[in-house]
Amino acid sequence: MTQAEIKLCSLLLQEHFGEIVEKIGVHLIRTGSQPLRVIAHDTGTSLDQVKKALCVLIQHNLVIHRVHKRGVVEYEAQCSRVLRMLRYPRYIYTAKTLYSDTGELLVEELLLNGKMTMSAVVKKVADRLTETMEDGKNMDYAEVSNTFVRLADTHFVQRCPVVPATENSDPGPPPPAPTLVISEKDMYLVPKLSLIGKGKRRRSSDEDATGEPKAKRPKHTSDNKEPIPDDGIYWQANLDRFHQHFRDQAIVSAVANRMDQTSSEIVRTMLRMSEITTSSSAPFTQPLSSNEIFRSLPVGYNISKQVLDQYLTLLADDPAKTLLSDLDPRHEDLHKALGCLSTASLESVVQERFGSRCARIFRLVLQKKHLEQKQVEDFAMIPAKEAKDMLYKMLSENFISLQEIPKTPDHAPSRTFYLYTVNIPSAARMLLHRCYKSVANLIERRQFETKENKRLLEKSQRVEAIIASMQATGAEEAQLQEIEEMITAPERQQLETLKRNVNKLDACEIQVDETIFLLESYIESTLKRQ
């Protein structure tokens, strides 16, 4: 765990959950698994606050608990899961793209709340959608429920593990902490619920649906509450499935750039056919015959079987071997595809940082595997002094490495070959570390910009609230104009500049996260193959 990762985790936890949760979370990330009382003692936080912070972290899958062999329950932070919070906007946007506004809100609610029952999330989303609709229109629960079922069918949401029934029925003393399990066949099984009703609009705080003031409303006892039909069956967003979708989209986009649109559509079809049957961490997709691919192509692509076979041969014979496997061209080599995407990111960074000549040398060393300095000068057609300068620049920044091959055991420089090479996994780790630092800097800059203009932002929000309440009561245009003039022209310009800067910083965070995702996926895939 690097300092850059810990700092980024700290910023994300503080932004989402506040100081106390951030303090407990970062302590667990630094120290590893610890029992409750040790956490309270080391952080100087009261036991009650530690319990509440741990509840929040466990609810959002950021901390796991396990029983130590001595019978003590220990809590351990999931740093990789904390870093996923950076990707929340991307998850939500993907759900919107695939399943419209309803899917977007369903995934948003699950990410914001960590875990929810299907009935609770459907009702909440229906209410939120009703708020945005015209008066007299309501969102039906059944429509939202259907979208939830589609998300479960495509594995974008999954059930949370539960306490097994045998553990509840055991007459002996209960264990210090429950063991949560779930079978694979039940993970995406949607309970049969008859959710009848429509979304409700929020009323004013003074009156309820009948128009009676709050003080006159009779108190309802808890006995009147209806039993929840799916009580105990909680759902969460399946982030691995989203990552699989991101990876597939990156591969399709890379094929479209390298070849043409038809090739990318064939690859998209192959990935879509195996997206449910292939694990998100699998190095290959399931083998597919050309007949299966031909039958599954979109209706708009009127290409013959012969042309499809030619395209598949072209993909398999690609000199870079970016996609189809050497061993079996019927399925895609996802590890190689991720390697090519990560290499392209490294090349891009070298070009932006050191210029086109350095990028030429970097690509040359990548292609030839091992080169001496004289060979680099000759092949790249760059003067000796400049080539030497560029090689040392990239060497000092860890983009390329130097390998010594001695002719004799004494390692004498005059009898040693010095070969330049690119260690892609090592360079990818170095770039990933820099990306974490960049995102942390972007978040800190955004927070600084907001803090510096806090007074102006609060004033703007107050004015907007006054205008909204006056519009609701049917105020005249002149009155609204008078309220708007409370913010002067320089202040308005300052607000516009702030908004533009914050939007730029947000866009940069998302762009850097795309690079982080590719590098993380490649490094994880490399570790699994070792």
Short mmCIF file of C-alpha atoms in Angstrom, two decimals:
data_model
loop_
_atom_site.label_atom_id
_atom_site.label_comp_id
_atom_site.label_asym_id
_atom_site.label_seq_id
_atom_site.Cartn_x
_atom_site.Cartn_y
_atom_site.Cartn_z
CA MET A 1 0.00 0.00 0.00
CA THR A 2 1.69 3.23 -1.18
CA GLN A 3 1.35 6.65 0.46
CA ALA A 4 -0.40 7.96 -2.67
CA GLU A 5 -3.11 5.28 -2.36
CA ILE A 6 -3.57 5.95 1.39
CA LYS A 7 -3.88 9.70 0.75
CA LEU A 8 -6.45 9.15 -2.02
CA CYS A 9 -8.44 6.75 0.21
CA SER A 10 -8.40 9.37 2.98
CA LEU A 11 -9.74 12.10 0.65
CA LEU A 12 -12.48 9.82 -0.75
CA LEU A 13 -13.64 8.64 2.70
CA GLN A 14 -13.72 12.21 4.05
CA GLU A 15 -15.64 13.49 1.02
CA HIS A 16 -18.27 10.72 1.19
CA PHE A 17 -18.63 10.00 4.92
CA GLY A 18 -16.98 12.73 7.01
CA GLU A 19 -14.04 12.98 9.39
CA ILE A 20 -14.80 10.22 11.94
CA VAL A 21 -15.35 7.49 9.32
CA GLU A 22 -12.25 8.73 7.43
CA LYS A 23 -10.17 8.53 10.65
CA ILE A 24 -11.24 4.92 11.38
CA GLY A 25 -10.95 3.83 7.71
CA VAL A 26 -7.44 5.24 7.20
CA HIS A 27 -6.28 3.74 10.53
CA LEU A 28 -7.42 0.28 9.38
CA ILE A 29 -5.77 0.77 5.95
CA ARG A 30 -2.45 1.66 7.64
CA THR A 31 -2.45 -0.99 10.39
CA GLY A 32 -4.32 -3.94 8.84
CA SER A 33 -6.94 -6.00 10.71
CA GLN A 34 -7.62 -4.95 14.32
CA PRO A 35 -10.26 -5.67 17.01
CA LEU A 36 -12.80 -3.03 18.08
CA ARG A 37 -11.22 -1.89 21.36
CA VAL A 38 -7.73 -1.56 19.86
CA ILE A 39 -9.18 0.68 17.08
CA ALA A 40 -10.91 2.87 19.71
CA HIS A 41 -7.71 3.10 21.82
CA ASP A 42 -5.32 3.82 18.93
CA THR A 43 -7.54 6.46 17.28
CA GLY A 44 -8.61 8.10 20.55
CA THR A 45 -12.26 7.81 19.49
CA SER A 46 -15.13 6.73 21.75
CA LEU A 47 -16.30 3.11 21.42
CA ASP A 48 -19.77 4.24 20.33
CA GLN A 49 -18.40 6.39 17.49
CA VAL A 50 -16.08 3.58 16.34
CA LYS A 51 -19.05 1.18 16.22
CA LYS A 52 -21.09 3.64 14.14
CA ALA A 53 -18.16 4.30 11.77
CA LEU A 54 -17.58 0.55 11.31
CA CYS A 55 -21.31 0.06 10.62
CA VAL A 56 -21.12 2.66 7.82
CA LEU A 57 -17.96 1.09 6.34
CA ILE A 58 -19.38 -2.46 6.51
CA GLN A 59 -22.68 -1.29 4.98
CA HIS A 60 -20.73 0.02 1.96
CA ASN A 61 -18.46 -3.08 1.71
CA LEU A 62 -15.39 -1.00 2.61
CA VAL A 63 -14.55 -3.10 5.69
CA ILE A 64 -14.84 -6.85 6.27
CA HIS A 65 -14.87 -8.70 9.60
CA ARG A 66 -13.46 -12.10 10.47
CA VAL A 67 -13.17 -14.14 13.67
CA HIS A 68 -9.59 -14.58 14.86
CA LYS A 69 -8.50 -18.02 16.07
CA ARG A 70 -8.67 -16.69 19.67
CA GLY A 71 -12.34 -15.87 19.19
CA VAL A 72 -11.86 -12.08 18.79
CA VAL A 73 -13.60 -10.30 15.89
CA GLU A 74 -11.15 -8.31 13.78
CA TYR A 75 -11.98 -5.63 11.19
CA GLU A 76 -10.01 -5.12 7.98
CA ALA A 77 -10.29 -2.28 5.45
CA GLN A 78 -10.62 -3.04 1.73
CA CYS A 79 -8.41 -0.35 0.17
CA SER A 80 -9.15 -1.44 -3.41
CA ARG A 81 -12.90 -1.09 -2.69
CA VAL A 82 -12.40 2.40 -1.23
CA LEU A 83 -10.64 3.48 -4.43
CA ARG A 84 -13.69 2.30 -6.44
CA MET A 85 -15.65 5.26 -5.01
CA LEU A 86 -13.73 7.38 -7.50
CA ARG A 87 -15.57 5.47 -10.26
CA TYR A 88 -19.13 5.98 -8.92
CA PRO A 89 -20.08 8.62 -11.54
CA ARG A 90 -18.97 6.25 -14.30
CA TYR A 91 -21.02 3.35 -12.91
CA ILE A 92 -24.10 5.57 -12.74
CA TYR A 93 -23.59 6.95 -16.26
CA THR A 94 -23.17 3.41 -17.65
CA ALA A 95 -26.48 2.36 -16.03
CA LYS A 96 -28.14 5.43 -17.58
CA THR A 97 -26.73 4.57 -21.03
CA LEU A 98 -27.90 0.96 -20.87
CA TYR A 99 -31.16 1.24 -18.89
CA SER A 100 -32.20 4.94 -19.16
CA ASP A 101 -33.05 7.16 -16.16
CA THR A 102 -34.65 4.35 -14.15
CA GLY A 103 -31.50 2.20 -14.29
CA GLU A 104 -29.38 5.25 -13.44
CA LEU A 105 -31.36 5.99 -10.26
CA LEU A 106 -31.47 2.32 -9.20
CA VAL A 107 -27.67 2.01 -9.37
CA GLU A 108 -27.22 5.45 -7.76
CA GLU A 109 -29.39 4.48 -4.77
CA LEU A 110 -27.55 1.18 -4.31
CA LEU A 111 -24.16 2.94 -4.43
CA LEU A 112 -25.25 5.70 -2.03
CA ASN A 113 -26.82 3.27 0.48
CA GLY A 114 -24.46 0.33 0.10
CA LYS A 115 -27.13 -2.36 0.48
CA MET A 116 -30.92 -2.15 0.05
CA THR A 117 -33.90 -4.47 -0.37
CA MET A 118 -35.49 -4.56 -3.81
CA SER A 119 -38.84 -3.24 -2.53
CA ALA A 120 -37.18 -0.26 -0.77
CA VAL A 121 -35.04 0.77 -3.75
CA VAL A 122 -37.94 0.38 -6.23
CA LYS A 123 -40.24 2.58 -4.12
CA LYS A 124 -37.57 5.21 -3.56
CA VAL A 125 -36.68 5.41 -7.27
CA ALA A 126 -40.37 5.55 -8.27
CA ASP A 127 -40.84 8.50 -5.86
CA ARG A 128 -37.80 10.30 -7.28
CA LEU A 129 -38.96 9.79 -10.87
CA THR A 130 -42.49 10.98 -9.97
CA GLU A 131 -40.97 14.23 -8.60
CA THR A 132 -39.53 14.99 -12.06
CA MET A 133 -42.75 14.20 -13.97
CA GLU A 134 -45.59 16.57 -14.81
CA ASP A 135 -48.42 17.06 -12.31
CA GLY A 136 -50.97 14.28 -12.47
CA LYS A 137 -48.44 11.70 -13.72
CA ASN A 138 -46.83 9.03 -11.54
CA MET A 139 -44.18 6.38 -12.08
CA ASP A 140 -45.52 2.85 -11.71
CA TYR A 141 -43.68 0.52 -9.30
CA ALA A 142 -43.99 -2.32 -11.84
CA GLU A 143 -42.02 -0.36 -14.46
CA VAL A 144 -39.14 0.33 -12.04
CA SER A 145 -39.29 -3.29 -10.85
CA ASN A 146 -38.90 -4.53 -14.47
CA THR A 147 -35.75 -2.44 -14.91
CA PHE A 148 -34.36 -3.86 -11.64
CA VAL A 149 -35.00 -7.41 -12.94
CA ARG A 150 -33.13 -6.56 -16.17
CA LEU A 151 -30.17 -5.26 -14.13
CA ALA A 152 -30.13 -8.52 -12.14
CA ASP A 153 -30.44 -10.65 -15.32
CA THR A 154 -27.36 -8.95 -16.80
CA HIS A 155 -25.55 -9.25 -13.40
CA PHE A 156 -25.14 -5.48 -12.82
CA VAL A 157 -26.75 -5.94 -9.39
CA GLN A 158 -26.39 -8.95 -7.13
CA ARG A 159 -27.66 -10.29 -3.83
CA CYS A 160 -25.64 -9.76 -0.65
CA PRO A 161 -24.43 -12.80 1.30
CA VAL A 162 -26.70 -13.84 4.20
CA VAL A 163 -26.44 -15.85 7.42
CA PRO A 164 -27.19 -19.50 6.56
CA ALA A 165 -30.39 -20.97 8.05
CA THR A 166 -28.48 -23.75 9.89
CA GLU A 167 -26.53 -21.13 11.86
CA ASN A 168 -29.77 -19.52 13.10
CA SER A 169 -31.27 -22.86 14.21
CA ASP A 170 -28.13 -24.00 16.12
CA PRO A 171 -29.10 -24.31 19.84
CA GLY A 172 -25.51 -23.67 21.06
CA PRO A 173 -23.99 -20.26 21.92
CA PRO A 174 -23.90 -17.88 18.95
CA PRO A 175 -20.51 -17.28 17.23
CA PRO A 176 -18.72 -13.94 17.89
CA ALA A 177 -19.55 -12.87 14.30
CA PRO A 178 -21.88 -14.44 11.73
CA THR A 179 -20.51 -16.14 8.62
CA LEU A 180 -22.19 -14.73 5.52
CA VAL A 181 -22.57 -17.00 2.48
CA ILE A 182 -24.48 -17.11 -0.79
CA SER A 183 -24.57 -19.74 -3.52
CA GLU A 184 -23.77 -18.70 -7.10
CA LYS A 185 -27.18 -19.80 -8.41
CA ASP A 186 -28.97 -17.53 -5.90
CA MET A 187 -26.74 -14.49 -6.49
CA TYR A 188 -28.92 -13.06 -9.28
CA LEU A 189 -32.26 -14.67 -8.33
CA VAL A 190 -34.91 -11.94 -8.05
CA PRO A 191 -37.66 -12.60 -5.48
CA LYS A 192 -41.22 -12.67 -6.86
CA LEU A 193 -42.75 -9.47 -5.51
CA SER A 194 -46.13 -7.99 -6.38
CA LEU A 195 -45.26 -4.33 -5.99
CA ILE A 196 -48.52 -2.54 -6.77
CA GLY A 197 -48.68 1.22 -6.61
CA LYS A 198 -47.17 4.41 -7.97
CA GLY A 199 -44.54 6.89 -6.89
CA LYS A 200 -45.59 9.63 -4.48
CA ARG A 201 -44.66 13.29 -4.50
CA ARG A 202 -43.17 14.89 -1.41
CA ARG A 203 -45.59 17.14 0.44
CA SER A 204 -44.69 20.29 2.32
CA SER A 205 -43.40 19.71 5.85
CA ASP A 206 -46.51 21.28 7.40
CA GLU A 207 -49.16 19.05 5.88
CA ASP A 208 -49.54 15.42 4.91
CA ALA A 209 -51.44 13.91 2.01
CA THR A 210 -54.85 14.71 3.58
CA GLY A 211 -53.99 18.37 4.06
CA GLU A 212 -54.06 18.15 7.88
CA PRO A 213 -51.38 20.01 9.83
CA LYS A 214 -48.75 17.88 11.56
CA ALA A 215 -50.04 18.62 15.07
CA LYS A 216 -53.53 17.19 14.28
CA ARG A 217 -52.27 13.93 12.81
CA PRO A 218 -52.96 10.87 14.98
CA LYS A 219 -49.93 8.84 15.98
CA HIS A 220 -49.76 5.44 14.28
CA THR A 221 -48.50 2.47 16.22
CA SER A 222 -45.80 0.25 14.81
CA ASP A 223 -48.33 -2.63 14.70
CA ASN A 224 -50.01 -1.04 11.66
CA LYS A 225 -46.90 -1.47 9.54
CA GLU A 226 -47.21 -4.04 6.78
CA PRO A 227 -44.55 -6.78 6.71
CA ILE A 228 -41.83 -6.19 4.10
CA PRO A 229 -42.25 -8.87 1.40
CA ASP A 230 -38.51 -9.31 0.75
CA ASP A 231 -37.21 -8.65 4.26
CA GLY A 232 -33.63 -9.90 4.67
CA ILE A 233 -32.87 -10.10 0.92
CA TYR A 234 -30.44 -7.25 0.30
CA TRP A 235 -28.93 -6.17 -3.02
CA GLN A 236 -25.74 -4.34 -4.00
CA ALA A 237 -24.13 -3.07 -7.21
CA ASN A 238 -21.85 -5.66 -8.84
CA LEU A 239 -18.78 -3.53 -9.55
CA ASP A 240 -16.87 -6.39 -11.22
CA ARG A 241 -19.61 -6.61 -13.86
CA PHE A 242 -19.31 -2.87 -14.53
CA HIS A 243 -15.54 -3.30 -14.87
CA GLN A 244 -16.10 -6.09 -17.38
CA HIS A 245 -18.33 -3.74 -19.38
CA PHE A 246 -15.69 -0.95 -19.27
CA ARG A 247 -12.99 -3.39 -20.43
CA ASP A 248 -15.17 -4.64 -23.30
CA GLN A 249 -15.93 -1.06 -24.40
CA ALA A 250 -12.21 -0.18 -24.37
CA ILE A 251 -11.39 -3.26 -26.49
CA VAL A 252 -14.17 -2.49 -29.01
CA SER A 253 -13.01 1.14 -29.28
CA ALA A 254 -9.37 0.04 -29.80
CA VAL A 255 -10.38 -2.38 -32.59
CA ALA A 256 -12.44 0.35 -34.29
CA ASN A 257 -9.42 2.70 -34.24
CA ARG A 258 -7.01 0.03 -35.49
CA MET A 259 -9.22 -1.56 -38.16
CA ASP A 260 -12.77 -0.47 -39.01
CA GLN A 261 -16.32 -0.28 -37.68
CA THR A 262 -17.33 -3.74 -38.95
CA SER A 263 -14.41 -5.39 -37.11
CA SER A 264 -15.36 -3.62 -33.90
CA GLU A 265 -19.00 -4.73 -34.29
CA ILE A 266 -17.88 -8.37 -34.70
CA VAL A 267 -15.75 -8.07 -31.55
CA ARG A 268 -18.65 -6.39 -29.69
CA THR A 269 -20.91 -9.30 -30.69
CA MET A 270 -18.36 -11.86 -29.43
CA LEU A 271 -17.99 -10.03 -26.11
CA ARG A 272 -21.75 -9.60 -25.72
CA MET A 273 -22.37 -13.32 -26.33
CA SER A 274 -19.96 -14.32 -23.56
CA GLU A 275 -20.46 -11.45 -21.08
CA ILE A 276 -22.66 -13.50 -18.71
CA THR A 277 -20.94 -16.87 -19.20
CA THR A 278 -17.38 -15.51 -18.81
CA SER A 279 -16.07 -14.45 -15.39
CA SER A 280 -14.94 -10.83 -15.17
CA SER A 281 -11.44 -12.04 -14.17
CA ALA A 282 -11.14 -14.74 -16.89
CA PRO A 283 -8.16 -14.35 -19.28
CA PHE A 284 -10.22 -15.61 -22.27
CA THR A 285 -13.84 -15.43 -23.40
CA GLN A 286 -15.81 -18.61 -24.05
CA PRO A 287 -14.98 -20.29 -27.43
CA LEU A 288 -17.50 -19.31 -30.13
CA SER A 289 -18.00 -20.77 -33.60
CA SER A 290 -18.24 -18.47 -36.63
CA ASN A 291 -21.82 -19.72 -37.19
CA GLU A 292 -22.83 -18.58 -33.67
CA ILE A 293 -21.21 -15.17 -34.24
CA PHE A 294 -22.90 -14.85 -37.66
CA ARG A 295 -26.37 -15.57 -36.17
CA SER A 296 -25.82 -13.07 -33.33
CA LEU A 297 -24.68 -10.11 -35.48
CA PRO A 298 -27.01 -7.06 -35.34
CA VAL A 299 -29.71 -6.92 -38.01
CA GLY A 300 -28.23 -3.78 -39.59
CA TYR A 301 -24.97 -5.55 -40.49
CA ASN A 302 -25.80 -7.37 -43.73
CA ILE A 303 -22.46 -9.10 -44.23
CA SER A 304 -22.13 -12.59 -45.69
CA LYS A 305 -20.71 -15.57 -43.83
CA GLN A 306 -17.67 -15.52 -46.13
CA VAL A 307 -16.91 -11.86 -45.30
CA LEU A 308 -17.29 -12.62 -41.56
CA ASP A 309 -14.74 -15.47 -41.85
CA GLN A 310 -12.34 -13.09 -43.60
CA TYR A 311 -12.70 -10.55 -40.79
CA LEU A 312 -12.11 -13.25 -38.14
CA THR A 313 -8.97 -14.38 -40.02
CA LEU A 314 -7.81 -10.75 -40.18
CA LEU A 315 -8.29 -10.35 -36.43
CA ALA A 316 -6.45 -13.64 -35.73
CA ASP A 317 -3.56 -12.75 -38.09
CA ASP A 318 -3.09 -9.22 -36.71
CA PRO A 319 0.72 -8.74 -36.33
CA ALA A 320 0.26 -7.22 -32.87
CA LYS A 321 -1.90 -10.22 -31.78
CA THR A 322 -4.03 -7.74 -29.86
CA LEU A 323 -7.19 -9.76 -29.66
CA LEU A 324 -7.68 -13.33 -30.84
CA SER A 325 -5.71 -16.04 -29.10
CA ASP A 326 -2.68 -17.72 -30.69
CA LEU A 327 -3.90 -21.09 -29.44
CA ASP A 328 -7.51 -20.83 -30.50
CA PRO A 329 -8.83 -18.01 -32.74
CA ARG A 330 -12.40 -18.81 -31.69
CA HIS A 331 -12.06 -16.82 -28.46
CA GLU A 332 -10.54 -13.53 -27.43
CA ASP A 333 -7.33 -13.21 -25.41
CA LEU A 334 -8.39 -10.54 -22.92
CA HIS A 335 -4.98 -10.40 -21.20
CA LYS A 336 -3.25 -9.51 -24.48
CA ALA A 337 -5.90 -6.94 -25.27
CA LEU A 338 -5.38 -5.28 -21.85
CA GLY A 339 -1.60 -5.41 -22.41
CA CYS A 340 -1.96 -3.58 -25.75
CA LEU A 341 -4.24 -0.93 -24.21
CA SER A 342 -1.81 -0.37 -21.29
CA THR A 343 1.14 -0.13 -23.71
CA ALA A 344 -0.76 2.46 -25.77
CA SER A 345 -1.32 4.50 -22.56
CA LEU A 346 2.41 4.32 -21.75
CA GLU A 347 3.33 5.42 -25.30
CA SER A 348 0.91 8.32 -25.06
CA VAL A 349 2.37 9.48 -21.72
CA VAL A 350 5.95 9.26 -23.08
CA GLN A 351 4.97 11.33 -26.12
CA GLU A 352 3.23 14.01 -24.04
CA ARG A 353 5.99 14.14 -21.43
CA PHE A 354 9.17 13.84 -23.52
CA GLY A 355 8.11 14.53 -27.12
CA SER A 356 7.75 12.56 -30.36
CA ARG A 357 11.43 11.56 -30.63
CA CYS A 358 11.40 9.90 -27.22
CA ALA A 359 8.13 8.17 -28.18
CA ARG A 360 9.89 6.84 -31.31
CA ILE A 361 12.73 5.40 -29.18
CA PHE A 362 10.24 3.95 -26.66
CA ARG A 363 8.25 2.19 -29.42
CA LEU A 364 11.48 0.93 -30.97
CA VAL A 365 12.69 -0.62 -27.69
CA LEU A 366 9.20 -2.11 -27.18
CA GLN A 367 9.29 -3.68 -30.62
CA LYS A 368 12.87 -5.00 -30.54
CA LYS A 369 12.72 -6.10 -26.85
CA HIS A 370 16.46 -5.47 -26.13
CA LEU A 371 18.73 -2.86 -27.73
CA GLU A 372 22.19 -1.41 -27.05
CA GLN A 373 22.61 2.36 -27.14
CA LYS A 374 24.39 2.27 -30.51
CA GLN A 375 21.57 0.18 -32.00
CA VAL A 376 18.97 2.66 -30.69
CA GLU A 377 20.84 5.53 -32.39
CA ASP A 378 21.03 3.64 -35.70
CA PHE A 379 17.47 2.30 -35.79
CA ALA A 380 15.84 5.55 -34.58
CA MET A 381 18.07 7.67 -36.84
CA ILE A 382 18.74 10.14 -34.04
CA PRO A 383 22.18 11.70 -33.31
CA ALA A 384 24.18 9.91 -30.58
CA LYS A 385 24.14 12.77 -28.07
CA GLU A 386 20.35 13.32 -28.33
CA ALA A 387 19.60 9.57 -28.22
CA LYS A 388 21.75 9.17 -25.10
CA ASP A 389 20.03 12.15 -23.45
CA MET A 390 16.54 10.80 -24.21
CA LEU A 391 17.36 7.26 -23.06
CA TYR A 392 18.70 8.51 -19.73
CA LYS A 393 15.67 10.76 -19.28
CA MET A 394 13.27 7.82 -19.70
CA LEU A 395 15.54 5.59 -17.60
CA SER A 396 15.50 8.08 -14.71
CA GLU A 397 11.68 8.24 -14.88
CA ASN A 398 11.44 4.38 -14.93
CA PHE A 399 9.75 4.18 -18.34
CA ILE A 400 12.58 1.98 -19.62
CA SER A 401 15.07 -0.19 -17.71
CA LEU A 402 18.70 -1.22 -18.23
CA GLN A 403 19.76 -4.85 -18.24
CA GLU A 404 23.41 -5.85 -17.74
CA ILE A 405 24.74 -9.00 -19.46
CA PRO A 406 28.39 -9.59 -18.41
CA LYS A 407 30.81 -11.61 -20.57
CA THR A 408 32.94 -12.40 -17.51
CA PRO A 409 32.07 -12.99 -13.83
CA ASP A 410 33.81 -9.79 -12.66
CA HIS A 411 31.16 -7.53 -14.33
CA ALA A 412 33.83 -5.27 -15.78
CA PRO A 413 32.15 -2.44 -17.76
CA SER A 414 34.34 -3.00 -20.81
CA ARG A 415 33.25 -6.65 -20.97
CA THR A 416 29.51 -6.11 -20.29
CA PHE A 417 26.58 -5.58 -22.64
CA TYR A 418 24.14 -2.85 -21.52
CA LEU A 419 20.74 -3.46 -23.07
CA TYR A 420 17.75 -1.12 -22.86
CA THR A 421 14.35 -2.81 -22.45
CA VAL A 422 10.78 -1.95 -21.46
CA ASN A 423 9.34 -3.85 -18.50
CA ILE A 424 5.65 -3.17 -19.17
CA PRO A 425 4.25 -4.40 -15.79
CA SER A 426 6.85 -2.33 -13.89
CA ALA A 427 6.23 0.79 -16.03
CA ALA A 428 2.45 0.28 -15.62
CA ARG A 429 2.82 0.19 -11.81
CA MET A 430 4.90 3.37 -11.87
CA LEU A 431 2.31 5.14 -14.04
CA LEU A 432 -0.54 3.86 -11.84
CA HIS A 433 1.19 5.33 -8.77
CA ARG A 434 1.46 8.70 -10.56
CA CYS A 435 -2.21 8.54 -11.54
CA TYR A 436 -3.19 8.06 -7.87
CA LYS A 437 -1.13 11.13 -6.95
CA SER A 438 -2.73 13.12 -9.80
CA VAL A 439 -6.28 12.27 -8.70
CA ALA A 440 -5.49 13.18 -5.08
CA ASN A 441 -4.11 16.55 -6.26
CA LEU A 442 -7.23 17.15 -8.40
CA ILE A 443 -9.56 16.42 -5.46
CA GLU A 444 -7.55 18.71 -3.15
CA ARG A 445 -7.62 21.48 -5.76
CA ARG A 446 -11.40 21.12 -6.20
CA GLN A 447 -11.92 21.28 -2.42
CA PHE A 448 -9.68 24.36 -2.19
CA GLU A 449 -11.60 26.14 -4.97
CA THR A 450 -14.93 25.39 -3.25
CA LYS A 451 -13.65 26.44 0.19
CA GLU A 452 -12.24 29.74 -1.13
CA ASN A 453 -15.65 30.64 -2.60
CA LYS A 454 -17.77 29.16 0.22
CA ARG A 455 -19.44 32.47 1.19
CA LEU A 456 -20.37 33.25 -2.42
CA LEU A 457 -21.75 29.74 -3.00
CA GLU A 458 -23.92 29.95 0.15
CA LYS A 459 -25.24 33.34 -0.97
CA SER A 460 -26.07 31.94 -4.43
CA GLN A 461 -27.92 28.96 -2.89
CA ARG A 462 -29.95 31.25 -0.60
CA VAL A 463 -30.96 33.46 -3.54
CA GLU A 464 -31.96 30.41 -5.63
CA ALA A 465 -34.05 29.06 -2.72
CA ILE A 466 -35.84 32.42 -2.30
CA ILE A 467 -36.58 32.61 -6.06
CA ALA A 468 -37.89 29.02 -6.11
CA SER A 469 -40.24 29.66 -3.16
CA MET A 470 -41.47 32.94 -4.70
CA GLN A 471 -42.12 31.23 -8.07
CA ALA A 472 -44.14 28.55 -6.24
CA THR A 473 -46.34 31.27 -4.67
CA GLY A 474 -46.80 33.03 -8.03
CA ALA A 475 -44.62 36.13 -7.53
CA GLU A 476 -44.38 38.80 -10.21
CA GLU A 477 -41.46 39.06 -12.63
CA ALA A 478 -40.33 42.40 -11.16
CA GLN A 479 -40.02 40.86 -7.69
CA LEU A 480 -37.99 37.94 -9.03
CA GLN A 481 -35.71 40.35 -10.92
CA GLU A 482 -35.13 42.30 -7.70
CA ILE A 483 -34.08 39.14 -5.84
CA GLU A 484 -31.74 38.08 -8.68
CA GLU A 485 -29.98 41.47 -8.48
CA MET A 486 -28.84 40.58 -4.93
CA ILE A 487 -25.90 38.85 -6.69
CA THR A 488 -23.79 41.54 -8.37
CA ALA A 489 -22.25 41.23 -11.86
CA PRO A 490 -18.66 40.61 -10.54
CA GLU A 491 -20.02 37.92 -8.17
CA ARG A 492 -21.91 36.29 -11.00
CA GLN A 493 -18.75 36.26 -13.12
CA GLN A 494 -16.81 34.76 -10.20
CA LEU A 495 -19.46 32.02 -9.87
CA GLU A 496 -19.22 31.22 -13.58
CA THR A 497 -15.40 30.94 -13.34
CA LEU A 498 -15.71 28.68 -10.29
CA LYS A 499 -18.26 26.46 -12.03
CA ARG A 500 -16.05 26.19 -15.13
CA ASN A 501 -12.96 25.31 -13.05
CA VAL A 502 -14.78 22.69 -10.95
CA ASN A 503 -16.25 21.10 -14.10
CA LYS A 504 -12.75 20.90 -15.63
CA LEU A 505 -11.35 19.28 -12.48
CA ASP A 506 -14.25 16.76 -12.40
CA ALA A 507 -13.66 15.88 -16.07
CA CYS A 508 -9.91 15.43 -15.37
CA GLU A 509 -10.69 13.07 -12.46
CA ILE A 510 -12.84 10.89 -14.74
CA GLN A 511 -10.21 10.87 -17.51
CA VAL A 512 -7.39 9.90 -15.13
CA ASP A 513 -9.63 7.20 -13.65
CA GLU A 514 -10.03 5.67 -17.13
CA THR A 515 -6.24 5.26 -17.29
CA ILE A 516 -6.22 3.90 -13.71
CA PHE A 517 -8.83 1.30 -14.68
CA LEU A 518 -6.81 0.04 -17.67
CA LEU A 519 -3.56 -0.16 -15.70
CA GLU A 520 -5.21 -1.86 -12.69
CA SER A 521 -6.93 -4.40 -14.96
CA TYR A 522 -3.66 -5.21 -16.76
CA ILE A 523 -1.63 -5.55 -13.52
CA GLU A 524 -4.34 -7.76 -11.95
CA SER A 525 -4.48 -9.91 -15.09
CA THR A 526 -0.66 -10.23 -15.11
CA LEU A 527 -0.57 -11.35 -11.46
CA LYS A 528 -3.19 -14.03 -12.12
CA ARG A 529 -1.18 -15.47 -15.01
CA GLN A 530 2.00 -15.82 -12.95
#
